[in-house]
Amino acid sequence: MASRAYSACVLCQKAGIVKIVRRGMSAAPHTQPQSDFLKGELHRKHPGVTNLKTLRLPEELQTAARSIIHRAQVTKLTERMHSLTNFLWSRKRAVDDHSLRKRAVSMEKDLWQKANENRGDVDEEVLEDRIRRKVLSELKRTTYHWTPMKFDEDLGVVYMAARLAGGYAAVKRAMNEIKKRVPSFAPQSLLDFGSGLGTVVWASHSCWGDSLKEMVCVDSSGPMNILAERLLKGDDERTEPHIKHVYFRQFLPVSPKVQFDLVVAAFTLSELPNAKDREEAVMTLWRKTSSYLVLVENGTKEGHQMLMEARDTLLKKQDKTVHDPRPASMFAPCPHEQMCPKLARVHTEPCNFQQLYQPLPLPKHSDQQTEKFSYVILSRTEEPVEAESEGVDWARLIAPVQRRTRHVHCRMCCSDGTLQHVVVTARKHSRDVYRCARNSEWGDQLPMVQQVDEDDQSDSES
C-alpha cells in the first residue's frame, strides 16, 4: 500500500500538480474550480458545445418543396442550380462612389507619372484625354458590377432547390447557440428581414416550437412571399399552414417602438446595394430587437466583412433614435468586443463555420453536403449566460480541432481579442479541459481555466 501511495505521489509531481492531503483537510482551494464549468455534464456535452450533427429539413418542409419543384417543371434545373450557387458564393459588395473616385485618382496619378517619364512630342490635351479613357476602361474591367436579385417564380424555384436546405442548416446552427447557452430563453415574437423562402421561421420553430406567437416575415419580393406561404401549407392552398401565426409583409413595421424577442436577417445584407443602406438596415433591426439580433451570411471574405461592419456599427456608433437604452453586447461567436483579429492580418481570412446537412433529394444531389457560413449574434438582454463560470474564459474554436496522441491542437479566438494556437494537454491544462478539447468541434467554445500558481495562492492566503 505504501508503494502505491508513493507512486501516486510521484505521478502527481510529474504532472505538475501539488496535492496536500491531511486528515480532516481538503486539497488546496485552487484545485477545486477546474471542473465547475462542466455543470454536471459529460465532457462530450460540455456547456461550450453548440455544434449540431447532420441536419435534415423538417419532413413537412421537404415534402412541400419537392412538390413545388416537381410541379414547376423548370427546364435545366440542375444546371441553373449550380450556376446560381456559384453566383451567390462569388458575390461581392457594390463598390461605393468614394472608393471608386479614390481608385480613379490613384490610377490617373500613376499614368501621368509614367507619361512624364517617357514623354515625347505629345499634345497635353491629347495625353489627358488618352489617360482619362484608359482610367475609365480599366475601372470598367476591374470593378465588380453589383446587380440586385430579381426573383420571378422560376428563379424562386431554382433558389429553393439550390439553397433551401443549406440556408436552413446555417440559420439553425446559429440559433442553437442561443438555445444551448440560454435554455431559459423562450421567444414569443420573431421578425425575419429578407425572409425569402421562410427558412428562418422553420428553423426557429424547430428550436422553440409553440412559444412563438407572432412571426413577421418581411421580403420585398412578392413571388418569394408566395412560395414561402406555399411551403407552409404543404403546397396545398386548402390546408392550414403547418406553422401558425406567420405573417408576410413587403415592408418593415412602421412604428419604431414595436420590438421583437428575436430579429433575424439571413443572407440579406448582401442584397443591399451599399454600405449606407446596410448600416441603416442594421440600425433599424436593432431598434426592433428586444433580446437577440441574429445576422447570417455566406462564409466568404465578403460575408464576414459585412458582418463585421454591422457588428462595429452596433457596438460603436451612437443611435440618434433611442427607444430602448440597453446597449448592444456581443453574444456569439466573438468572445470579445474588440476589432476582429482576422481582419488585422495582412492576408485576411474569413471567420466562418460549417454545418453538415442533407440536401433535398433531387437528381445529382449527394447524401450529405456542407454549408460554410459566417454569423453574428448581438444581445440586448441582461440574462446571465448559462455557460459562464467564474475563473473560466471561453474561447471560440475557429478551425477544425486536430486530435493527436495525448494532445490536441486548438486554434482559437480568445477573450483578449487575440488568435491563439494552443496545444491542450491534460498535464498543462487539466484533465477536464483536455477531455473537453478532444470532444469539441470547429465552432464550439472551449473552456480555458485560469491557472493559479502555488506561489500566488500562498501569497493570497497570507
XYZ file of N, CA, C and O in Angstrom, residues 202-389:
752
model
N -39.023 28.236 -40.116
C -38.925 26.786 -39.882
C -37.825 26.459 -38.867
O -38.012 25.616 -37.992
N -36.686 27.130 -38.986
C -35.573 26.863 -38.068
C -35.912 27.301 -36.646
O -35.637 26.585 -35.680
N -36.529 28.465 -36.502
C -36.873 28.959 -35.160
C -37.979 28.106 -34.540
O -37.978 27.842 -33.331
N -38.920 27.632 -35.378
C -39.984 26.771 -34.868
C -39.410 25.436 -34.383
O -39.862 24.877 -33.385
N -38.387 24.928 -35.078
C -37.777 23.668 -34.649
C -36.999 23.838 -33.348
O -36.783 22.873 -32.618
N -36.577 25.081 -33.056
C -35.848 25.352 -31.800
C -36.784 25.638 -30.634
O -36.578 25.128 -29.531
N -37.813 26.466 -30.866
C -38.644 26.933 -29.751
C -40.126 26.580 -29.883
O -40.919 26.910 -28.998
N -40.493 25.940 -30.962
C -41.853 25.422 -31.094
C -42.942 26.441 -30.894
O -42.887 27.566 -31.409
N -43.929 26.063 -30.111
C -45.140 26.869 -29.974
C -44.996 28.053 -29.038
O -45.970 28.768 -28.782
N -43.804 28.299 -28.490
C -43.633 29.503 -27.663
C -43.732 30.748 -28.541
O -44.070 31.826 -28.086
N -43.453 30.607 -29.853
C -43.536 31.726 -30.789
C -44.991 31.982 -31.171
O -45.635 31.150 -31.795
N -45.491 33.154 -30.796
C -46.896 33.505 -31.042
C -47.078 34.467 -32.207
O -48.188 34.680 -32.681
N -45.977 35.096 -32.641
C -46.067 36.039 -33.758
C -44.756 36.007 -34.539
O -43.688 36.255 -33.981
N -44.854 35.691 -35.843
C -43.665 35.648 -36.697
C -43.930 36.489 -37.937
O -44.789 36.138 -38.757
N -43.214 37.597 -38.037
C -43.402 38.531 -39.149
C -42.263 38.355 -40.149
O -41.094 38.513 -39.799
N -42.617 38.003 -41.383
C -41.637 37.808 -42.454
C -41.703 38.992 -43.409
O -42.770 39.288 -43.956
N -40.574 39.660 -43.600
C -40.523 40.841 -44.465
C -39.628 40.549 -45.663
O -38.438 40.251 -45.497
N -40.198 40.626 -46.871
C -39.413 40.458 -48.091
C -40.065 41.281 -49.193
O -41.295 41.222 -49.371
N -39.257 42.031 -49.908
C -39.794 42.914 -50.950
C -40.256 42.151 -52.183
O -40.958 42.697 -53.029
N -39.863 40.865 -52.284
C -40.222 40.060 -53.459
C -41.565 39.362 -53.255
O -41.688 38.456 -52.427
N -42.551 39.751 -54.064
C -43.861 39.108 -53.998
C -43.808 37.617 -54.326
O -44.381 36.797 -53.593
N -43.114 37.207 -55.410
C -43.035 35.774 -55.740
C -42.417 34.931 -54.628
O -42.852 33.791 -54.405
N -41.413 35.479 -53.917
C -40.797 34.716 -52.824
C -41.769 34.572 -51.658
O -41.837 33.508 -51.020
N -42.533 35.594 -51.354
C -43.532 35.500 -50.283
C -44.586 34.439 -50.612
O -45.028 33.692 -49.730
N -44.983 34.379 -51.880
C -45.979 33.379 -52.312
C -45.419 31.970 -52.135
O -46.092 31.063 -51.632
N -44.143 31.769 -52.551
C -43.517 30.453 -52.396
C -43.396 30.068 -50.925
O -43.620 28.907 -50.551
N -43.042 31.037 -50.086
C -42.907 30.756 -48.647
C -44.240 30.324 -48.047
O -44.302 29.394 -47.222
N -45.329 30.970 -48.476
C -46.657 30.582 -47.987
C -47.047 29.193 -48.485
O -47.647 28.403 -47.747
N -46.701 28.889 -49.730
C -46.991 27.547 -50.258
C -46.238 26.472 -49.474
O -46.778 25.390 -49.215
N -45.005 26.766 -49.102
C -44.231 25.809 -48.304
C -44.882 25.570 -46.949
O -44.949 24.438 -46.464
N -45.387 26.633 -46.328
C -46.043 26.499 -45.020
C -47.306 25.660 -45.103
O -47.669 24.962 -44.154
N -47.978 25.723 -46.261
C -49.232 24.986 -46.431
C -49.036 23.633 -47.105
O -50.009 22.978 -47.499
N -47.787 23.210 -47.248
C -47.535 21.904 -47.860
C -47.904 21.852 -49.319
O -48.279 20.788 -49.832
N -47.848 23.018 -50.000
C -48.209 23.139 -51.411
C -49.670 22.746 -51.657
O -50.019 22.176 -52.697
N -50.508 23.064 -50.658
C -51.947 22.796 -50.797
C -52.700 23.978 -50.188
O -52.740 24.143 -48.965
N -53.288 24.822 -51.029
C -53.936 26.050 -50.567
C -55.118 25.786 -49.639
O -55.498 26.636 -48.829
N -55.704 24.601 -49.708
C -56.907 24.307 -48.917
C -56.585 23.977 -47.466
O -57.467 24.012 -46.612
N -55.326 23.636 -47.175
C -54.973 23.209 -45.813
C -54.504 24.387 -44.964
O -54.131 25.449 -45.468
N -54.501 24.164 -43.663
C -53.973 25.145 -42.722
C -52.443 25.113 -42.763
O -51.849 24.057 -43.005
N -51.787 26.252 -42.555
C -50.321 26.255 -42.554
C -49.761 25.377 -41.434
O -50.353 25.299 -40.354
N -48.665 24.706 -41.697
C -48.054 23.831 -40.696
C -47.618 24.616 -39.468
O -47.714 24.134 -38.337
N -47.130 25.820 -39.687
C -46.739 26.702 -38.569
C -47.695 27.888 -38.566
O -47.839 28.592 -39.575
N -48.324 28.116 -37.441
C -49.328 29.188 -37.355
C -48.691 30.512 -36.930
O -47.541 30.556 -36.523
N -49.489 31.567 -37.029
C -49.091 32.915 -36.598
C -47.921 33.468 -37.399
O -47.068 34.182 -36.873
N -47.870 33.120 -38.706
C -46.829 33.663 -39.591
C -47.485 34.692 -40.509
O -48.493 34.407 -41.158
N -46.910 35.896 -40.548
C -47.482 36.991 -41.326
C -46.432 37.523 -42.306
O -45.292 37.772 -41.913
N -46.831 37.708 -43.555
C -45.902 38.159 -44.593
C -46.134 39.625 -44.917
O -47.268 40.073 -45.066
N -45.049 40.373 -45.020
C -45.088 41.791 -45.346
C -44.015 42.084 -46.390
O -43.027 41.373 -46.499
N -44.216 43.175 -47.133
C -43.181 43.603 -48.077
C -42.353 44.757 -47.517
O -41.339 45.134 -48.118
N -42.777 45.273 -46.359
C -42.033 46.370 -45.729
C -41.978 46.136 -44.224
O -42.847 45.465 -43.650
N -40.960 46.713 -43.580
C -40.827 46.592 -42.133
C -41.972 47.307 -41.420
O -42.492 48.309 -41.937
N -42.375 46.835 -40.243
C -43.400 47.548 -39.461
C -42.990 48.994 -39.240
O -41.828 49.282 -38.934
N -43.937 49.904 -39.405
C -43.628 51.340 -39.385
C -43.214 51.825 -38.009
O -42.218 52.530 -37.850
N -43.949 51.467 -36.981
C -43.699 52.015 -35.649
C -42.319 51.616 -35.123
O -41.995 50.432 -35.042
N -41.488 52.606 -34.742
C -40.155 52.292 -34.216
C -40.203 51.686 -32.816
O -39.215 51.151 -32.336
N -41.365 51.753 -32.167
C -41.472 51.239 -30.798
C -41.837 49.754 -30.752
O -41.764 49.135 -29.698
N -42.241 49.194 -31.888
C -42.583 47.771 -31.939
C -41.302 46.945 -31.926
O -40.450 47.091 -32.797
N -41.162 46.074 -30.915
C -39.974 45.236 -30.800
C -40.337 43.751 -30.848
O -41.474 43.370 -30.567
N -39.338 42.946 -31.188
C -39.498 41.500 -31.270
C -38.419 40.837 -30.422
O -37.291 41.320 -30.348
N -38.776 39.709 -29.801
C -37.800 38.997 -28.964
C -36.584 38.559 -29.775
O -35.456 38.591 -29.296
N -36.838 38.128 -30.997
C -35.776 37.605 -31.854
C -35.897 38.256 -33.227
O -36.957 38.212 -33.847
N -34.804 38.877 -33.682
C -34.782 39.501 -35.012
C -33.666 38.833 -35.813
O -32.546 38.667 -35.318
N -33.984 38.438 -37.047
C -33.034 37.694 -37.869
C -32.957 38.302 -39.267
O -33.975 38.693 -39.838
N -31.729 38.373 -39.791
C -31.520 38.719 -41.201
C -30.502 37.724 -41.739
O -29.316 37.807 -41.416
N -30.969 36.768 -42.527
C -30.107 35.710 -43.039
C -29.884 35.885 -44.544
O -30.851 35.904 -45.308
N -28.637 36.041 -44.950
C -28.253 36.217 -46.346
C -28.978 37.406 -46.969
O -29.384 37.372 -48.125
N -29.128 38.471 -46.168
C -29.885 39.649 -46.595
C -29.007 40.871 -46.781
O -29.237 41.672 -47.691
N -27.998 41.053 -45.940
C -27.132 42.238 -46.046
C -26.471 42.301 -47.419
O -26.275 43.384 -47.970
N -26.150 41.141 -47.980
C -25.506 41.095 -49.296
C -26.449 41.531 -50.413
O -26.011 41.765 -51.546
N -27.757 41.635 -50.107
C -28.728 42.068 -51.106
C -28.978 43.572 -51.059
O -29.797 44.087 -51.817
N -28.274 44.275 -50.173
C -28.424 45.730 -50.084
C -27.300 46.390 -50.872
O -26.154 45.948 -50.830
N -27.623 47.477 -51.607
C -26.693 47.993 -52.621
C -25.425 48.672 -52.121
O -24.434 48.709 -52.831
N -25.424 49.217 -50.909
C -24.227 49.938 -50.472
C -24.105 49.929 -48.952
O -25.021 49.496 -48.230
N -22.960 50.425 -48.467
C -22.651 50.405 -47.033
C -23.639 51.238 -46.224
O -24.011 50.857 -45.109
N -24.080 52.346 -46.788
C -25.029 53.218 -46.076
C -26.355 52.495 -45.852
O -26.930 52.538 -44.754
N -26.848 51.817 -46.884
C -28.111 51.080 -46.760
C -27.975 49.939 -45.747
O -28.907 49.662 -44.980
N -26.815 49.266 -45.756
C -26.598 48.184 -44.792
C -26.573 48.722 -43.366
O -27.164 48.124 -42.454
N -25.912 49.849 -43.180
C -25.838 50.444 -41.835
C -27.217 50.854 -41.343
O -27.586 50.585 -40.187
N -27.996 51.491 -42.210
C -29.349 51.922 -41.822
C -30.236 50.719 -41.510
O -31.030 50.751 -40.551
N -30.113 49.664 -42.313
C -30.921 48.457 -42.087
C -30.563 47.817 -40.751
O -31.453 47.421 -39.982
N -29.266 47.718 -40.458
C -28.821 47.106 -39.203
C -29.301 47.922 -38.012
O -29.767 47.363 -37.003
N -29.211 49.246 -38.101
C -29.689 50.109 -37.019
C -31.196 49.940 -36.808
O -31.675 49.869 -35.670
N -31.939 49.872 -37.911
C -33.402 49.691 -37.815
C -33.739 48.361 -37.167
O -34.621 48.281 -36.289
N -33.042 47.307 -37.579
C -33.295 45.984 -37.000
C -32.950 45.956 -35.519
O -33.650 45.313 -34.723
N -31.885 46.664 -35.135
C -31.502 46.682 -33.719
C -32.560 47.389 -32.871
O -32.861 46.968 -31.758
N -33.144 48.464 -33.407
C -34.204 49.167 -32.672
C -35.396 48.249 -32.431
O -36.121 48.401 -31.453
N -35.592 47.281 -33.333
C -36.733 46.371 -33.219
C -36.405 45.116 -32.415
O -37.232 44.228 -32.289
N -35.180 45.062 -31.882
C -34.738 43.887 -31.122
C -34.901 44.112 -29.630
O -34.378 45.079 -29.078
N -35.619 43.200 -28.964
C -35.738 43.291 -27.507
C -34.775 42.343 -26.803
O -34.435 42.547 -25.645
N -34.331 41.281 -27.494
C -33.411 40.326 -26.863
C -32.194 40.006 -27.731
O -31.076 40.331 -27.389
N -32.410 39.358 -28.893
C -31.286 38.915 -29.718
C -31.475 39.294 -31.186
O -32.567 39.154 -31.737
N -30.379 39.760 -31.788
C -30.328 40.018 -33.225
C -29.353 39.023 -33.841
O -28.189 38.946 -33.437
N -29.827 38.245 -34.809
C -29.011 37.211 -35.458
C -28.804 37.587 -36.920
O -29.768 37.773 -37.663
N -27.537 37.704 -37.319
C -27.186 38.015 -38.705
C -26.363 36.859 -39.274
O -25.400 36.420 -38.643
N -26.747 36.379 -40.439
C -26.065 35.239 -41.072
C -25.741 35.598 -42.522
O -26.571 36.189 -43.217
N -24.514 35.258 -42.965
C -24.114 35.483 -44.355
C -23.268 34.311 -44.835
O -22.898 33.430 -44.043
N -22.955 34.305 -46.124
C -22.053 33.299 -46.671
C -20.704 33.360 -45.951
O -20.250 34.437 -45.557
N -20.053 32.209 -45.824
C -18.771 32.161 -45.130
C -17.605 32.568 -46.005
O -16.561 31.902 -46.022
N -17.755 33.667 -46.729
C -16.712 34.200 -47.606
C -16.102 35.439 -46.966
O -16.601 35.941 -45.952
N -15.037 35.969 -47.578
C -14.457 37.221 -47.080
C -15.495 38.331 -47.086
O -15.597 39.107 -46.137
N -16.268 38.400 -48.169
C -17.287 39.447 -48.279
C -18.356 39.305 -47.196
O -18.737 40.279 -46.547
N -18.837 38.077 -47.004
C -19.860 37.845 -45.977
C -19.364 38.201 -44.595
O -20.054 38.879 -43.819
N -18.154 37.767 -44.277
C -17.567 38.056 -42.965
C -17.374 39.553 -42.763
O -17.691 40.105 -41.701
N -16.861 40.249 -43.773
C -16.612 41.686 -43.637
C -17.901 42.477 -43.489
O -17.955 43.453 -42.733
N -18.960 42.053 -44.176
C -20.254 42.726 -43.996
C -20.757 42.562 -42.566
O -21.305 43.494 -41.966
N -20.570 41.376 -42.012
C -20.998 41.137 -40.630
C -20.157 41.946 -39.649
O -20.670 42.442 -38.637
N -18.870 42.095 -39.916
C -18.017 42.898 -39.040
C -18.381 44.378 -39.125
O -18.309 45.098 -38.128
N -18.790 44.836 -40.302
C -19.297 46.206 -40.435
C -20.523 46.396 -39.545
O -20.644 47.391 -38.823
N -21.448 45.436 -39.615
C -22.675 45.502 -38.819
C -22.354 45.458 -37.328
O -22.920 46.221 -36.525
N -21.447 44.582 -36.940
C -21.025 44.442 -35.536
C -20.452 45.755 -35.010
O -20.819 46.225 -33.933
N -19.555 46.363 -35.791
C -18.940 47.624 -35.362
C -19.965 48.745 -35.289
O -19.908 49.593 -34.390
N -20.906 48.743 -36.225
C -21.964 49.765 -36.211
C -22.738 49.719 -34.894
O -22.974 50.737 -34.255
N -23.129 48.524 -34.477
C -23.969 48.389 -33.284
C -23.186 48.539 -31.987
O -23.738 48.996 -30.981
N -21.916 48.170 -31.987
C -21.132 48.264 -30.749
C -20.536 49.645 -30.531
O -20.323 50.067 -29.390
N -20.300 50.372 -31.633
C -19.523 51.623 -31.503
C -20.290 52.892 -31.847
O -19.964 53.962 -31.358
N -21.293 52.798 -32.730
C -21.977 54.020 -33.160
C -23.161 54.340 -32.260
O -23.889 53.455 -31.834
N -23.339 55.623 -32.031
C -24.449 56.079 -31.205
C -25.684 56.254 -32.075
O -25.647 56.963 -33.074
N -26.757 55.601 -31.697
C -28.008 55.716 -32.442
C -28.705 57.020 -32.088
O -28.848 57.366 -30.913
N -29.132 57.767 -33.118
C -29.809 59.050 -32.875
C -31.228 58.830 -32.349
O -31.771 59.652 -31.624
N -31.844 57.705 -32.738
C -33.203 57.384 -32.299
C -33.137 56.287 -31.246
O -32.921 55.120 -31.572
N -33.317 56.658 -29.973
C -33.192 55.680 -28.894
C -34.539 55.492 -28.193
O -35.049 56.405 -27.545
N -35.111 54.296 -28.359
C -36.336 53.938 -27.641
C -36.043 52.920 -26.549
O -36.784 52.806 -25.579
N -34.970 52.164 -26.742
C -34.542 51.182 -25.753
C -33.077 51.469 -25.434
O -32.197 51.236 -26.267
N -32.782 51.993 -24.242
C -31.409 52.432 -23.926
C -30.414 51.297 -23.664
O -29.218 51.543 -23.533
N -30.897 50.053 -23.568
C -29.977 48.948 -23.288
C -28.989 48.782 -24.449
O -29.406 48.615 -25.582
N -27.694 48.819 -24.171
C -26.700 48.765 -25.253
C -26.549 47.362 -25.828
O -26.939 46.370 -25.217
N -25.951 47.307 -27.005
C -25.662 46.024 -27.645
C -24.436 45.393 -27.003
O -23.480 46.072 -26.662
N -24.491 44.091 -26.821
C -23.310 43.361 -26.348
C -23.128 42.127 -27.226
O -24.087 41.571 -27.752
N -21.869 41.723 -27.358
C -21.532 40.592 -28.234
C -21.936 39.286 -27.561
O -21.586 39.034 -26.414
N -22.686 38.463 -28.271
C -23.100 37.164 -27.730
C -22.345 36.017 -28.389
O -21.846 35.116 -27.732
N -22.265 36.047 -29.720
C -21.561 34.973 -30.438
C -21.264 35.455 -31.861
O -21.970 36.321 -32.389
N -20.265 34.888 -32.512
C -19.315 33.905 -31.998
C -18.129 34.531 -31.266
O -17.378 33.832 -30.611
N -17.945 35.862 -31.422
C -16.765 36.534 -30.859
C -16.796 36.488 -29.332
O -17.809 36.842 -28.729
N -15.697 36.110 -28.669
C -15.646 36.122 -27.207
C -15.180 37.476 -26.653
O -14.810 37.589 -25.497
N -15.197 38.506 -27.505
C -14.740 39.844 -27.099
C -15.450 40.871 -27.982
O -16.173 40.513 -28.913
N -15.241 42.160 -27.686
C -15.864 43.224 -28.473
C -14.811 44.106 -29.133
O -15.092 45.236 -29.529
N -13.591 43.596 -29.255
C -12.529 44.332 -29.928
C -12.584 44.061 -31.431
O -13.408 43.294 -31.903
N -11.668 44.707 -32.165
C -11.611 44.504 -33.610
C -11.346 43.027 -33.909
O -10.582 42.373 -33.205
N -11.978 42.518 -34.957
C -11.776 41.125 -35.339
C -10.297 40.903 -35.678
O -9.766 41.542 -36.599
N -9.611 40.023 -34.957
C -8.176 39.818 -35.218
C -7.881 39.249 -36.597
O -6.779 39.413 -37.115
N -8.871 38.610 -37.226
C -8.647 38.084 -38.571
C -8.553 39.215 -39.596
O -7.863 39.089 -40.610
N -9.240 40.336 -39.331
C -9.181 41.472 -40.236
C -7.897 42.268 -40.058
O -7.533 43.079 -40.912
N -7.213 42.066 -38.933
C -5.974 42.803 -38.656
C -4.778 42.209 -39.387
O -3.715 42.822 -39.461
N -4.947 41.007 -39.934
C -3.847 40.357 -40.649
C -3.651 40.969 -42.036
O -4.582 41.528 -42.614
N -2.424 40.834 -42.557
C -2.121 41.339 -43.901
C -2.969 40.591 -44.925
O -3.605 41.193 -45.791
N -2.980 39.279 -44.830
C -3.824 38.464 -45.713
C -5.054 38.024 -44.908
O -4.986 37.091 -44.114
N -6.138 38.745 -45.098
C -7.337 38.483 -44.303
C -7.999 37.179 -44.709
O -8.028 36.821 -45.888
N -8.514 36.491 -43.717
C -9.276 35.260 -43.937
C -10.628 35.420 -43.254
O -10.720 36.057 -42.202
N -11.667 34.844 -43.825
C -12.976 34.976 -43.173
C -13.056 34.141 -41.904
O -12.446 33.068 -41.806
N -13.784 34.632 -40.936
C -14.113 33.829 -39.764
C -15.419 33.120 -40.110
O -16.470 33.746 -40.184
N -15.332 31.843 -40.374
C -16.525 31.117 -40.794
C -16.621 29.767 -40.088
O -15.685 29.331 -39.412
N -17.746 29.143 -40.245
C -18.029 27.867 -39.589
C -18.740 26.976 -40.599
O -19.109 27.423 -41.689
N -18.936 25.717 -40.236
C -19.601 24.828 -41.188
C -20.621 23.935 -40.497
O -20.506 23.651 -39.308
N -21.615 23.561 -41.278
C -22.666 22.694 -40.778
C -22.997 21.653 -41.840
O -23.286 21.986 -42.988
N -22.960 20.389 -41.437
C -23.343 19.311 -42.350
C -24.870 19.255 -42.462
O -25.577 19.478 -41.475
N -25.362 18.935 -43.656
C -26.814 18.820 -43.839
C -27.117 17.872 -44.986
O -26.270 17.596 -45.841
N -28.344 17.390 -44.991
C -28.834 16.562 -46.094
C -29.613 17.458 -47.043
O -30.598 18.078 -46.638
N -29.189 17.548 -48.310
C -29.909 18.399 -49.261
C -31.242 17.783 -49.668
O -31.549 16.639 -49.312
N -32.023 18.534 -50.404
C -33.268 17.985 -50.955
C -32.938 16.791 -51.841
O -31.965 16.835 -52.602
N -33.696 15.716 -51.757
C -33.415 14.526 -52.577
C -33.786 14.754 -54.035
O -34.850 14.356 -54.502
N -32.876 15.442 -54.748
C -33.077 15.728 -56.162
C -31.980 15.033 -56.971
O -30.959 14.635 -56.417
N -32.162 14.881 -58.287
C -31.128 14.243 -59.111
C -29.772 14.932 -58.970
O -29.693 16.161 -58.875
N -28.703 14.140 -58.911
C -27.320 14.608 -58.822
C -26.998 15.308 -57.507
O -26.001 16.007 -57.402
N -27.848 15.162 -56.502
C -27.554 15.681 -55.175
C -26.915 14.568 -54.348
O -27.413 13.446 -54.328
N -25.844 14.880 -53.634
C -25.204 13.876 -52.780
C -26.017 13.696 -51.499
O -26.927 14.476 -51.206
N -25.691 12.652 -50.735
C -26.421 12.376 -49.499
C -26.126 13.396 -48.409
O -26.934 13.607 -47.515
N -24.954 14.025 -48.478
C -24.556 14.956 -47.430
C -23.743 16.107 -48.011
O -22.893 15.897 -48.854
N -24.038 17.312 -47.579
C -23.294 18.483 -48.034
C -22.898 19.337 -46.839
O -23.394 19.138 -45.727
N -22.006 20.288 -47.090
C -21.512 21.165 -46.022
C -21.850 22.613 -46.346
O -21.546 23.095 -47.441
N -22.483 23.282 -45.418
C -22.773 24.712 -45.551
C -21.720 25.486 -44.773
O -21.546 25.293 -43.571
N -20.994 26.350 -45.481
C -19.995 27.199 -44.821
C -20.580 28.597 -44.686
O -20.970 29.205 -45.684
N -20.639 29.105 -43.477
C -21.336 30.365 -43.223
C -20.614 31.175 -42.139
O -19.789 30.655 -41.382
N -20.944 32.454 -42.085
C -20.489 33.338 -41.007
C -21.731 33.894 -40.320
O -22.779 34.041 -40.954
N -21.595 34.205 -39.050
C -22.754 34.733 -38.330
C -22.316 35.639 -37.179
O -21.167 35.594 -36.737
N -23.242 36.472 -36.747
C -23.030 37.353 -35.588
C -24.335 37.396 -34.814
O -25.409 37.536 -35.403
N -24.241 37.249 -33.505
C -25.417 37.402 -32.642
C -25.105 38.476 -31.611
O -24.098 38.391 -30.895
N -25.956 39.494 -31.563
C -25.818 40.548 -30.560
C -26.992 40.482 -29.601
O -28.109 40.143 -29.996
N -26.700 40.809 -28.360
C -27.706 40.654 -27.310
C -28.036 41.994 -26.667
O -27.162 42.827 -26.455
N -29.321 42.174 -26.368
C -29.741 43.326 -25.583
C -30.203 42.874 -24.195
O -30.359 43.673 -23.286
N -30.383 41.578 -24.069
C -30.887 41.046 -22.811
C -29.805 41.055 -21.747
O -28.619 40.990 -22.044
N -30.209 41.107 -20.498
C -29.268 41.078 -19.391
C -29.304 39.740 -18.669
O -28.814 39.607 -17.553
N -29.896 38.728 -19.331
C -29.928 37.393 -18.741
C -28.524 36.834 -18.617
O -27.696 37.014 -19.510
N -28.199 36.147 -17.533
C -26.872 35.535 -17.428
C -26.738 34.379 -18.414
O -27.674 33.617 -18.613
N -25.600 34.281 -19.057
C -25.352 33.177 -19.978
C -25.016 31.939 -19.173
O -24.142 31.957 -18.316
N -25.715 30.848 -19.456
C -25.588 29.642 -18.646
C -24.177 29.066 -18.651
O -23.730 28.469 -17.693
N -23.457 29.228 -19.779
C -22.155 28.582 -19.903
C -21.052 29.296 -19.133
O -19.966 28.791 -18.984
N -21.315 30.513 -18.638
C -20.266 31.261 -17.969
C -20.023 30.722 -16.562
O -20.952 30.400 -15.837
N -18.758 30.665 -16.174
C -18.379 30.238 -14.839
C -17.225 31.099 -14.373
O -16.411 31.554 -15.174
